Amino acid sequence: MKDATQIVSLGRRPDEHQGAVNPPVYRASTILSETLAEYRNAGANRGRRAVTYGRHGVPTTHALEDALAALENGARARLCPSGLAAVTTPLLAFLGAGDHLLMSDSCYGPTRRFCNGMLRRLGVETTFYDPLIGAGVRDLVRPSTRVIFMESPGSWTFEVQDVSAIAEIANDAGIWTMIDNTWATPLYFKPLDFGVDLSIQAATKYVSGHADVMMGAVIASKAAEPKLSRGFLELGVSASPDDAYLALRGMRTLSLRMERHWTSGLKLAEWLFAQPEVVEVVHPALPWDPGHRLWKRDFSGASGLFAFVLRPEFADTRALSVFVDNLELFGIGDSWGGFESLLVPGAPGRLRSATPWPRPGRPDGQVMRISVGLEDPDDLIADLRAGFERLRSLGL
Ligand SMILES: *Cc1c(COP(=O)(O)O)cnc(C)c1O
């Protein structure tokens, strides 16, 4: 069955919930046993959906886990209270003192902060690598390399990684692979099918989709699942059943929303590219984008998050404010993947240590990250057009 069909029923068990279509919110810490024998057995009898203690999961969280694991072809998914926790928890579970981590230079900023902060304190050394390195990652592998972490497309810069080439080298060398798959969602890229061990979703973004939930998920292959589950047990990471309920509710419409984010995003990308103030649009689904070949090979769709680069003279705060402050349909704020459009300026070059941004030969300027929401794309374009007219009136 196609994903769009599956996503409607995955994780639902109406027969276990009085026929209710959605698994209800189970709020629980203590789970009572009928007898001492049952209580003593609860640990022994710990199947995937056993309910033994709130922290270990309840039917609401199991439903979301089951749905995400099925969509990404994993053995099991585990939930975290945020997307960032879904990045840090597997790293803590798989790395120890003296280990070496290879981390994409295009990783999410707080992921980098975690590597340079807590992981360093714990004795883990991180080497940031060029996201476009592909099979060249072989040259960076050391005997102590335990994990290769990818993020594709990268945060802010949207480089598409050669995931299968990197996973093949890692698998041959007995190195675990992890990927932050938030941009593509479980619908448009399935990392485990490409040999990756652990796939991470900041479900705060598209999976939840309504700008009102913090949620993360880690989807594990059969080989990686025991070690990941041990890490969760040791760290005590668990997600709220209320948030799991909302994430699941959002997920039911994911395929519909993503189609709209994809087509509207491309329409805006093409329109932006034609504006004289724009020197570059960074979107892997555009045929001339450097990441397009790999995107086309591996992905089955695109999200609505991409970047465009304004001419450098528009980089000062006054010009940017004239452009952004008066937009009616674009919010100014962090996160993305909700139903509403967002636009924020950024400086991705400052977040890199292994590779420059812009890449040699590419134009420099003010990077703007746009999250194209579910509004009518023509209205979004009209709003941006008015913004460009305000910019032009500055006469810069
Ligand atoms: C937002 C984001 C995260 C973190 O998710 P939170 O739920 O905000 O903690 C992780 N990775 C990527 C790529 C993100 O964009």
CSV table of N, CA, C and O in Angstrom, one decimal, residues 179-282:
chain,number,residue,atom,x,y,z
A,179,ILE,N,21.1,9.8,10.7
A,179,ILE,CA,20.8,10.9,9.8
A,179,ILE,C,19.6,11.7,10.4
A,179,ILE,O,18.6,11.1,10.9
A,180,ASP,N,19.7,13.0,10.3
A,180,ASP,CA,18.6,13.9,10.6
A,180,ASP,C,17.7,14.0,9.3
A,180,ASP,O,18.2,14.6,8.4
A,181,ASN,N,16.6,13.4,9.4
A,181,ASN,CA,15.7,13.3,8.2
A,181,ASN,C,14.5,14.3,8.3
A,181,ASN,O,13.5,14.0,7.6
A,182,THR,N,14.6,15.3,9.0
A,182,THR,CA,13.5,16.2,9.3
A,182,THR,C,12.9,16.8,8.0
A,182,THR,O,11.7,16.9,7.8
A,183,TRP,N,13.8,17.3,7.1
A,183,TRP,CA,13.4,18.1,6.0
A,183,TRP,C,12.5,17.2,5.1
A,183,TRP,O,11.4,17.7,4.6
A,184,ALA,N,12.9,16.0,4.8
A,184,ALA,CA,12.1,15.1,3.9
A,184,ALA,C,10.9,14.5,4.5
A,184,ALA,O,10.0,14.1,3.7
A,185,THR,N,10.8,14.5,5.8
A,185,THR,CA,9.8,13.7,6.5
A,185,THR,C,9.9,12.2,6.2
A,185,THR,O,10.5,11.9,5.2
A,186,PRO,N,9.2,11.4,6.9
A,186,PRO,CA,9.2,10.0,6.6
A,186,PRO,C,8.6,9.6,5.3
A,186,PRO,O,8.8,8.5,4.8
A,187,LEU,N,7.9,10.6,4.6
A,187,LEU,CA,7.3,10.3,3.4
A,187,LEU,C,8.2,10.4,2.2
A,187,LEU,O,8.1,9.6,1.2
A,188,TYR,N,9.2,11.4,2.2
A,188,TYR,CA,9.9,11.6,1.0
A,188,TYR,C,11.3,11.1,1.0
A,188,TYR,O,12.0,11.2,0.0
A,189,PHE,N,11.8,10.6,2.1
A,189,PHE,CA,13.1,9.9,2.1
A,189,PHE,C,13.1,8.8,3.2
A,189,PHE,O,12.6,9.1,4.3
A,190,LYS,N,13.6,7.7,2.9
A,190,LYS,CA,13.5,6.5,3.9
A,190,LYS,C,14.9,6.1,4.1
A,190,LYS,O,15.4,5.1,3.4
A,191,PRO,N,15.6,6.7,5.0
A,191,PRO,CA,17.1,6.5,5.2
A,191,PRO,C,17.4,5.0,5.5
A,191,PRO,O,18.5,4.5,5.0
A,192,LEU,N,16.6,4.3,6.2
A,192,LEU,CA,17.0,2.9,6.5
A,192,LEU,C,17.0,2.0,5.2
A,192,LEU,O,17.8,1.1,5.2
A,193,ASP,N,16.3,2.4,4.2
A,193,ASP,CA,16.3,1.6,2.9
A,193,ASP,C,17.7,1.9,2.2
A,193,ASP,O,18.0,1.2,1.3
A,194,PHE,N,18.4,2.9,2.7
A,194,PHE,CA,19.7,3.3,2.0
A,194,PHE,C,20.9,2.8,2.9
A,194,PHE,O,22.0,3.3,2.7
A,195,GLY,N,20.6,2.0,3.9
A,195,GLY,CA,21.6,1.4,4.7
A,195,GLY,C,22.0,2.2,6.0
A,195,GLY,O,22.9,1.8,6.7
A,196,VAL,N,21.2,3.2,6.3
A,196,VAL,CA,21.4,4.0,7.5
A,196,VAL,C,20.8,3.2,8.7
A,196,VAL,O,19.8,2.5,8.6
A,197,ASP,N,21.5,3.3,9.9
A,197,ASP,CA,21.0,2.6,11.1
A,197,ASP,C,19.9,3.3,11.9
A,197,ASP,O,19.0,2.7,12.4
A,198,LEU,N,20.0,4.6,12.0
A,198,LEU,CA,19.1,5.4,12.8
A,198,LEU,C,18.7,6.7,12.1
A,198,LEU,O,19.5,7.4,11.6
A,199,SER,N,17.4,6.9,12.0
A,199,SER,CA,16.9,8.1,11.4
A,199,SER,C,16.1,8.9,12.4
A,199,SER,O,15.4,8.4,13.2
A,200,ILE,N,16.4,10.2,12.3
A,200,ILE,CA,15.9,11.2,13.3
A,200,ILE,C,14.9,12.1,12.7
A,200,ILE,O,15.1,12.6,11.6
A,201,GLN,N,13.8,12.3,13.4
A,201,GLN,CA,12.8,13.3,13.0
A,201,GLN,C,12.6,14.3,14.1
A,201,GLN,O,12.3,13.9,15.2
A,202,ALA,N,12.7,15.6,13.7
A,202,ALA,CA,12.2,16.6,14.6
A,202,ALA,C,10.7,16.7,14.2
A,202,ALA,O,10.3,17.4,13.3
A,203,ALA,N,9.9,15.9,14.9
A,203,ALA,CA,8.5,15.8,14.6
A,203,ALA,C,7.7,17.1,15.0
A,203,ALA,O,6.6,17.3,14.6
A,204,THR,N,8.4,17.9,15.7
A,204,THR,CA,8.0,19.3,16.0
A,204,THR,C,7.6,20.0,14.6
A,204,THR,O,6.7,20.8,14.6
A,205,LYS,N,8.3,19.6,13.6
A,205,LYS,CA,8.2,20.3,12.3
A,205,LYS,C,7.0,19.7,11.5
A,205,LYS,O,5.9,19.9,11.9
A,206,TYR,N,7.3,19.1,10.4
A,206,TYR,CA,6.1,18.7,9.5
A,206,TYR,C,5.2,17.6,10.1
A,206,TYR,O,4.0,17.6,9.9
A,207,VAL,N,5.8,16.6,10.8
A,207,VAL,CA,5.0,15.5,11.3
A,207,VAL,C,3.8,16.1,12.1
A,207,VAL,O,2.7,15.7,11.9
A,208,SER,N,4.1,16.9,13.1
A,208,SER,CA,3.1,17.6,13.9
A,208,SER,C,2.4,18.6,13.1
A,208,SER,O,1.1,18.6,13.0
A,209,GLY,N,3.1,19.5,12.5
A,209,GLY,CA,2.6,20.4,11.4
A,209,GLY,C,1.8,21.5,11.8
A,209,GLY,O,1.3,22.3,10.9
A,210,HIS,N,1.5,21.8,13.1
A,210,HIS,CA,0.6,22.8,13.5
A,210,HIS,C,1.2,23.8,14.5
A,210,HIS,O,0.5,24.6,15.2
A,211,ALA,N,2.6,23.8,14.6
A,211,ALA,CA,3.3,24.8,15.4
A,211,ALA,C,2.9,24.8,16.9
A,211,ALA,O,2.9,25.9,17.5
A,212,ASP,N,2.4,23.7,17.4
A,212,ASP,CA,2.0,23.6,18.8
A,212,ASP,C,2.5,22.4,19.6
A,212,ASP,O,2.0,22.1,20.6
A,213,VAL,N,3.5,21.7,19.0
A,213,VAL,CA,4.0,20.5,19.7
A,213,VAL,C,5.5,20.5,19.6
A,213,VAL,O,6.1,20.8,18.5
A,214,MET,N,6.2,20.1,20.7
A,214,MET,CA,7.6,19.7,20.6
A,214,MET,C,7.7,18.2,20.7
A,214,MET,O,7.1,17.6,21.6
A,215,MET,N,8.3,17.6,19.7
A,215,MET,CA,8.4,16.1,19.6
A,215,MET,C,9.5,15.7,18.8
A,215,MET,O,9.8,16.3,17.7
A,216,GLY,N,10.2,14.7,19.2
A,216,GLY,CA,11.3,14.1,18.4
A,216,GLY,C,11.1,12.6,18.3
A,216,GLY,O,10.4,12.0,19.2
A,217,ALA,N,11.7,12.0,17.3
A,217,ALA,CA,11.6,10.5,17.2
A,217,ALA,C,12.9,10.0,16.6
A,217,ALA,O,13.5,10.6,15.7
A,218,VAL,N,13.3,8.8,17.0
A,218,VAL,CA,14.4,8.1,16.5
A,218,VAL,C,13.9,6.8,16.0
A,218,VAL,O,13.3,6.0,16.7
A,219,ILE,N,14.1,6.5,14.7
A,219,ILE,CA,13.7,5.2,14.1
A,219,ILE,C,14.9,4.4,13.9
A,219,ILE,O,15.9,4.8,13.3
A,220,ALA,N,14.9,3.2,14.4
A,220,ALA,CA,16.1,2.3,14.4
A,220,ALA,C,15.9,1.1,13.5
A,220,ALA,O,14.8,0.5,13.5
A,221,SER,N,17.0,0.7,12.9
A,221,SER,CA,17.1,-0.6,12.2
A,221,SER,C,17.1,-1.7,13.3
A,221,SER,O,17.3,-1.5,14.5
A,222,LYS,N,16.9,-2.9,12.8
A,222,LYS,CA,16.9,-4.1,13.7
A,222,LYS,C,18.2,-4.2,14.4
A,222,LYS,O,18.2,-4.4,15.7
A,223,ALA,N,19.3,-3.9,13.7
A,223,ALA,CA,20.6,-4.0,14.4
A,223,ALA,C,20.8,-3.0,15.4
A,223,ALA,O,21.5,-3.2,16.5
A,224,ALA,N,20.3,-1.8,15.2
A,224,ALA,CA,20.6,-0.7,16.1
A,224,ALA,C,19.6,-0.6,17.3
A,224,ALA,O,19.9,0.1,18.3
A,225,GLU,N,18.5,-1.2,17.1
A,225,GLU,CA,17.4,-1.1,18.1
A,225,GLU,C,17.8,-1.4,19.6
A,225,GLU,O,17.5,-0.6,20.5
A,226,PRO,N,18.5,-2.5,19.8
A,226,PRO,CA,18.8,-2.9,21.2
A,226,PRO,C,19.6,-1.8,21.9
A,226,PRO,O,19.4,-1.4,23.1
A,227,LYS,N,20.6,-1.3,21.2
A,227,LYS,CA,21.5,-0.3,21.8
A,227,LYS,C,20.8,1.0,22.0
A,227,LYS,O,21.0,1.7,23.0
A,228,LEU,N,19.9,1.3,21.1
A,228,LEU,CA,19.2,2.6,21.2
A,228,LEU,C,18.2,2.5,22.4
A,228,LEU,O,18.1,3.4,23.2
A,229,SER,N,17.5,1.3,22.5
A,229,SER,CA,16.6,1.2,23.6
A,229,SER,C,17.3,1.2,25.0
A,229,SER,O,16.7,1.7,25.9
A,230,ARG,N,18.5,0.6,25.0
A,230,ARG,CA,19.2,0.6,26.3
A,230,ARG,C,19.6,2.1,26.6
A,230,ARG,O,19.4,2.5,27.8
A,231,GLY,N,19.9,2.9,25.6
A,231,GLY,CA,20.2,4.3,25.9
A,231,GLY,C,19.0,5.0,26.5
A,231,GLY,O,19.1,5.8,27.4
A,232,PHE,N,17.8,4.8,25.9
A,232,PHE,CA,16.6,5.4,26.4
A,232,PHE,C,16.3,5.0,27.8
A,232,PHE,O,16.0,5.8,28.7
A,233,LEU,N,16.5,3.7,28.1
A,233,LEU,CA,16.3,3.2,29.5
A,233,LEU,C,17.3,3.9,30.5
A,233,LEU,O,16.9,4.3,31.5
A,234,GLU,N,18.5,4.0,30.1
A,234,GLU,CA,19.5,4.6,31.0
A,234,GLU,C,19.3,6.1,31.2
A,234,GLU,O,19.5,6.6,32.3
A,235,LEU,N,18.9,6.8,30.1
A,235,LEU,CA,18.8,8.2,30.2
A,235,LEU,C,17.5,8.7,30.8
A,235,LEU,O,17.3,9.8,31.2
A,236,GLY,N,16.4,7.8,30.7
A,236,GLY,CA,15.1,8.2,31.2
A,236,GLY,C,14.4,9.2,30.2
A,236,GLY,O,13.5,9.9,30.7
A,237,VAL,N,14.7,9.1,29.0
A,237,VAL,CA,14.0,10.0,28.0
A,237,VAL,C,12.7,9.5,27.7
A,237,VAL,O,12.6,8.3,27.3
A,238,SER,N,11.6,10.3,27.8
A,238,SER,CA,10.3,9.9,27.3
A,238,SER,C,9.5,11.1,26.9
A,238,SER,O,9.8,12.2,27.3
A,239,ALA,N,8.5,10.8,26.1
A,239,ALA,CA,7.7,11.9,25.6
A,239,ALA,C,6.3,11.9,26.2
A,239,ALA,O,5.8,10.9,26.6
A,240,SER,N,5.7,13.1,26.3
A,240,SER,CA,4.3,13.2,26.9
A,240,SER,C,3.2,12.6,26.0
A,240,SER,O,3.3,12.8,24.8
A,241,PRO,N,2.3,11.9,26.6
A,241,PRO,CA,1.2,11.3,25.8
A,241,PRO,C,0.3,12.4,25.1
A,241,PRO,O,-0.2,12.1,24.1
A,242,ASP,N,0.2,13.5,25.8
A,242,ASP,CA,-0.6,14.6,25.1
A,242,ASP,C,0.1,15.0,23.9
A,242,ASP,O,-0.6,15.2,22.8
A,243,ASP,N,1.4,15.2,23.9
A,243,ASP,CA,2.1,15.6,22.7
A,243,ASP,C,2.1,14.6,21.6
A,243,ASP,O,2.0,14.8,20.5
A,244,ALA,N,2.2,13.3,22.1
A,244,ALA,CA,2.1,12.2,21.1
A,244,ALA,C,0.8,12.2,20.4
A,244,ALA,O,0.7,12.0,19.2
A,245,TYR,N,-0.3,12.5,21.2
A,245,TYR,CA,-1.6,12.5,20.6
A,245,TYR,C,-1.7,13.6,19.5
A,245,TYR,O,-2.2,13.4,18.4
A,246,LEU,N,-1.2,14.8,19.8
A,246,LEU,CA,-1.2,15.9,18.9
A,246,LEU,C,-0.4,15.6,17.6
A,246,LEU,O,-0.8,15.9,16.5
A,247,ALA,N,0.8,15.0,17.9
A,247,ALA,CA,1.7,14.7,16.7
A,247,ALA,C,1.0,13.7,15.8
A,247,ALA,O,1.0,13.8,14.6
A,248,LEU,N,0.3,12.7,16.4
A,248,LEU,CA,-0.4,11.7,15.6
A,248,LEU,C,-1.5,12.3,14.8
A,248,LEU,O,-1.8,11.9,13.7
A,249,ARG,N,-2.2,13.2,15.5
A,249,ARG,CA,-3.3,13.9,14.8
A,249,ARG,C,-2.8,14.7,13.6
A,249,ARG,O,-3.4,14.7,12.6
A,250,GLY,N,-1.7,15.3,13.8
A,250,GLY,CA,-1.1,16.1,12.7
A,250,GLY,C,-0.6,15.2,11.6
A,250,GLY,O,-0.8,15.4,10.4
A,251,MET,N,-0.1,14.0,12.0
A,251,MET,CA,0.5,13.1,11.0
A,251,MET,C,-0.5,12.6,10.0
A,251,MET,O,-0.2,12.2,8.9
A,252,ARG,N,-1.8,12.5,10.5
A,252,ARG,CA,-2.8,11.9,9.6
A,252,ARG,C,-2.9,12.7,8.3
A,252,ARG,O,-3.4,12.1,7.2
A,253,THR,N,-2.6,14.0,8.3
A,253,THR,CA,-2.7,14.8,7.1
A,253,THR,C,-1.4,15.1,6.4
A,253,THR,O,-1.3,15.9,5.5
A,254,LEU,N,-0.3,14.4,6.9
A,254,LEU,CA,1.0,14.7,6.4
A,254,LEU,C,1.1,14.6,4.9
A,254,LEU,O,1.7,15.5,4.2
A,255,SER,N,0.6,13.6,4.3
A,255,SER,CA,0.8,13.4,2.8
A,255,SER,C,0.1,14.6,2.0
A,255,SER,O,0.7,15.1,1.1
A,256,LEU,N,-1.1,15.0,2.5
A,256,LEU,CA,-1.8,16.1,1.9
A,256,LEU,C,-1.0,17.4,2.0
A,256,LEU,O,-0.8,18.1,1.1
A,257,ARG,N,-0.6,17.6,3.3
A,257,ARG,CA,0.2,18.9,3.5
A,257,ARG,C,1.5,18.9,2.7
A,257,ARG,O,1.8,20.0,2.2
A,258,MET,N,2.2,17.8,2.7
A,258,MET,CA,3.5,17.8,2.0
A,258,MET,C,3.4,18.1,0.6
A,258,MET,O,4.2,18.8,0.0
A,259,GLU,N,2.3,17.6,-0.1
A,259,GLU,CA,2.1,17.9,-1.5
A,259,GLU,C,2.0,19.3,-1.7
A,259,GLU,O,2.5,19.9,-2.7
A,260,ARG,N,1.3,20.0,-0.8
A,260,ARG,CA,1.0,21.4,-1.0
A,260,ARG,C,2.3,22.2,-0.7
A,260,ARG,O,2.7,23.2,-1.4
A,261,HIS,N,3.0,21.8,0.4
A,261,HIS,CA,4.3,22.5,0.7
A,261,HIS,C,5.3,22.4,-0.4
A,261,HIS,O,6.0,23.3,-0.8
A,262,TRP,N,5.3,21.2,-1.0
A,262,TRP,CA,6.2,20.9,-2.1
A,262,TRP,C,5.9,21.8,-3.4
A,262,TRP,O,6.8,22.5,-3.9
A,263,THR,N,4.6,21.8,-3.8
A,263,THR,CA,4.3,22.5,-5.0
A,263,THR,C,4.4,24.0,-4.8
A,263,THR,O,4.9,24.7,-5.6
A,264,SER,N,3.9,24.5,-3.7
A,264,SER,CA,3.9,25.9,-3.4
A,264,SER,C,5.4,26.4,-3.2
A,264,SER,O,5.7,27.4,-3.7
A,265,GLY,N,6.2,25.5,-2.5
A,265,GLY,CA,7.6,25.9,-2.3
A,265,GLY,C,8.3,26.1,-3.6
A,265,GLY,O,9.0,27.1,-3.8
A,266,LEU,N,8.1,25.1,-4.6
A,266,LEU,CA,8.7,25.2,-5.9
A,266,LEU,C,8.2,26.5,-6.6
A,266,LEU,O,9.1,27.1,-7.3
A,267,LYS,N,7.0,26.7,-6.6
A,267,LYS,CA,6.4,27.9,-7.3
A,267,LYS,C,7.1,29.2,-6.7
A,267,LYS,O,7.5,30.1,-7.5
A,268,LEU,N,7.2,29.3,-5.4
A,268,LEU,CA,7.8,30.5,-4.8
A,268,LEU,C,9.3,30.5,-5.2
A,268,LEU,O,9.9,31.6,-5.4
A,269,ALA,N,10.0,29.3,-5.2
A,269,ALA,CA,11.4,29.3,-5.5
A,269,ALA,C,11.7,29.8,-6.9
A,269,ALA,O,12.6,30.6,-7.1
A,270,GLU,N,10.9,29.4,-7.8
A,270,GLU,CA,11.0,29.8,-9.2
A,270,GLU,C,10.8,31.3,-9.3
A,270,GLU,O,11.5,32.0,-10.0
A,271,TRP,N,9.7,31.8,-8.6
A,271,TRP,CA,9.4,33.2,-8.7
A,271,TRP,C,10.6,34.1,-8.1
A,271,TRP,O,11.0,35.1,-8.7
A,272,LEU,N,11.1,33.6,-6.9
A,272,LEU,CA,12.1,34.3,-6.3
A,272,LEU,C,13.4,34.4,-7.2
A,272,LEU,O,14.1,35.4,-7.2
A,273,PHE,N,13.6,33.3,-7.9
A,273,PHE,CA,14.8,33.2,-8.7
A,273,PHE,C,14.8,34.3,-9.8
A,273,PHE,O,15.9,34.8,-10.2
A,274,ALA,N,13.6,34.7,-10.2
A,274,ALA,CA,13.5,35.7,-11.2
A,274,ALA,C,13.6,37.2,-10.7
A,274,ALA,O,13.6,38.1,-11.5
A,275,GLN,N,13.7,37.4,-9.4
A,275,GLN,CA,13.8,38.7,-8.9
A,275,GLN,C,15.2,39.3,-8.9
A,275,GLN,O,16.2,38.5,-8.6
A,276,PRO,N,15.4,40.5,-9.4
A,276,PRO,CA,16.7,41.0,-9.6
A,276,PRO,C,17.5,41.1,-8.2
A,276,PRO,O,18.7,41.1,-8.2
A,277,GLU,N,16.8,41.3,-7.1
A,277,GLU,CA,17.4,41.4,-5.8
A,277,GLU,C,18.0,40.0,-5.3
A,277,GLU,O,18.7,40.0,-4.3
A,278,VAL,N,17.5,38.9,-6.0
A,278,VAL,CA,17.9,37.6,-5.5
A,278,VAL,C,19.1,37.1,-6.3
A,278,VAL,O,18.9,37.0,-7.6
A,279,VAL,N,20.2,36.7,-5.7
A,279,VAL,CA,21.3,36.2,-6.4
A,279,VAL,C,21.4,34.7,-6.5
A,279,VAL,O,22.1,34.1,-7.3
A,280,GLU,N,20.6,34.0,-5.6
A,280,GLU,CA,20.7,32.6,-5.6
A,280,GLU,C,19.4,32.0,-4.9
A,280,GLU,O,19.0,32.6,-3.9
A,281,VAL,N,18.9,30.9,-5.3
A,281,VAL,CA,17.9,30.2,-4.6
A,281,VAL,C,18.4,28.8,-4.4
A,281,VAL,O,18.9,28.1,-5.3
A,282,VAL,N,18.4,28.4,-3.1
A,282,VAL,CA,19.0,27.1,-2.7
A,282,VAL,C,17.8,26.1,-2.4
A,282,VAL,O,17.2,26.1,-1.3
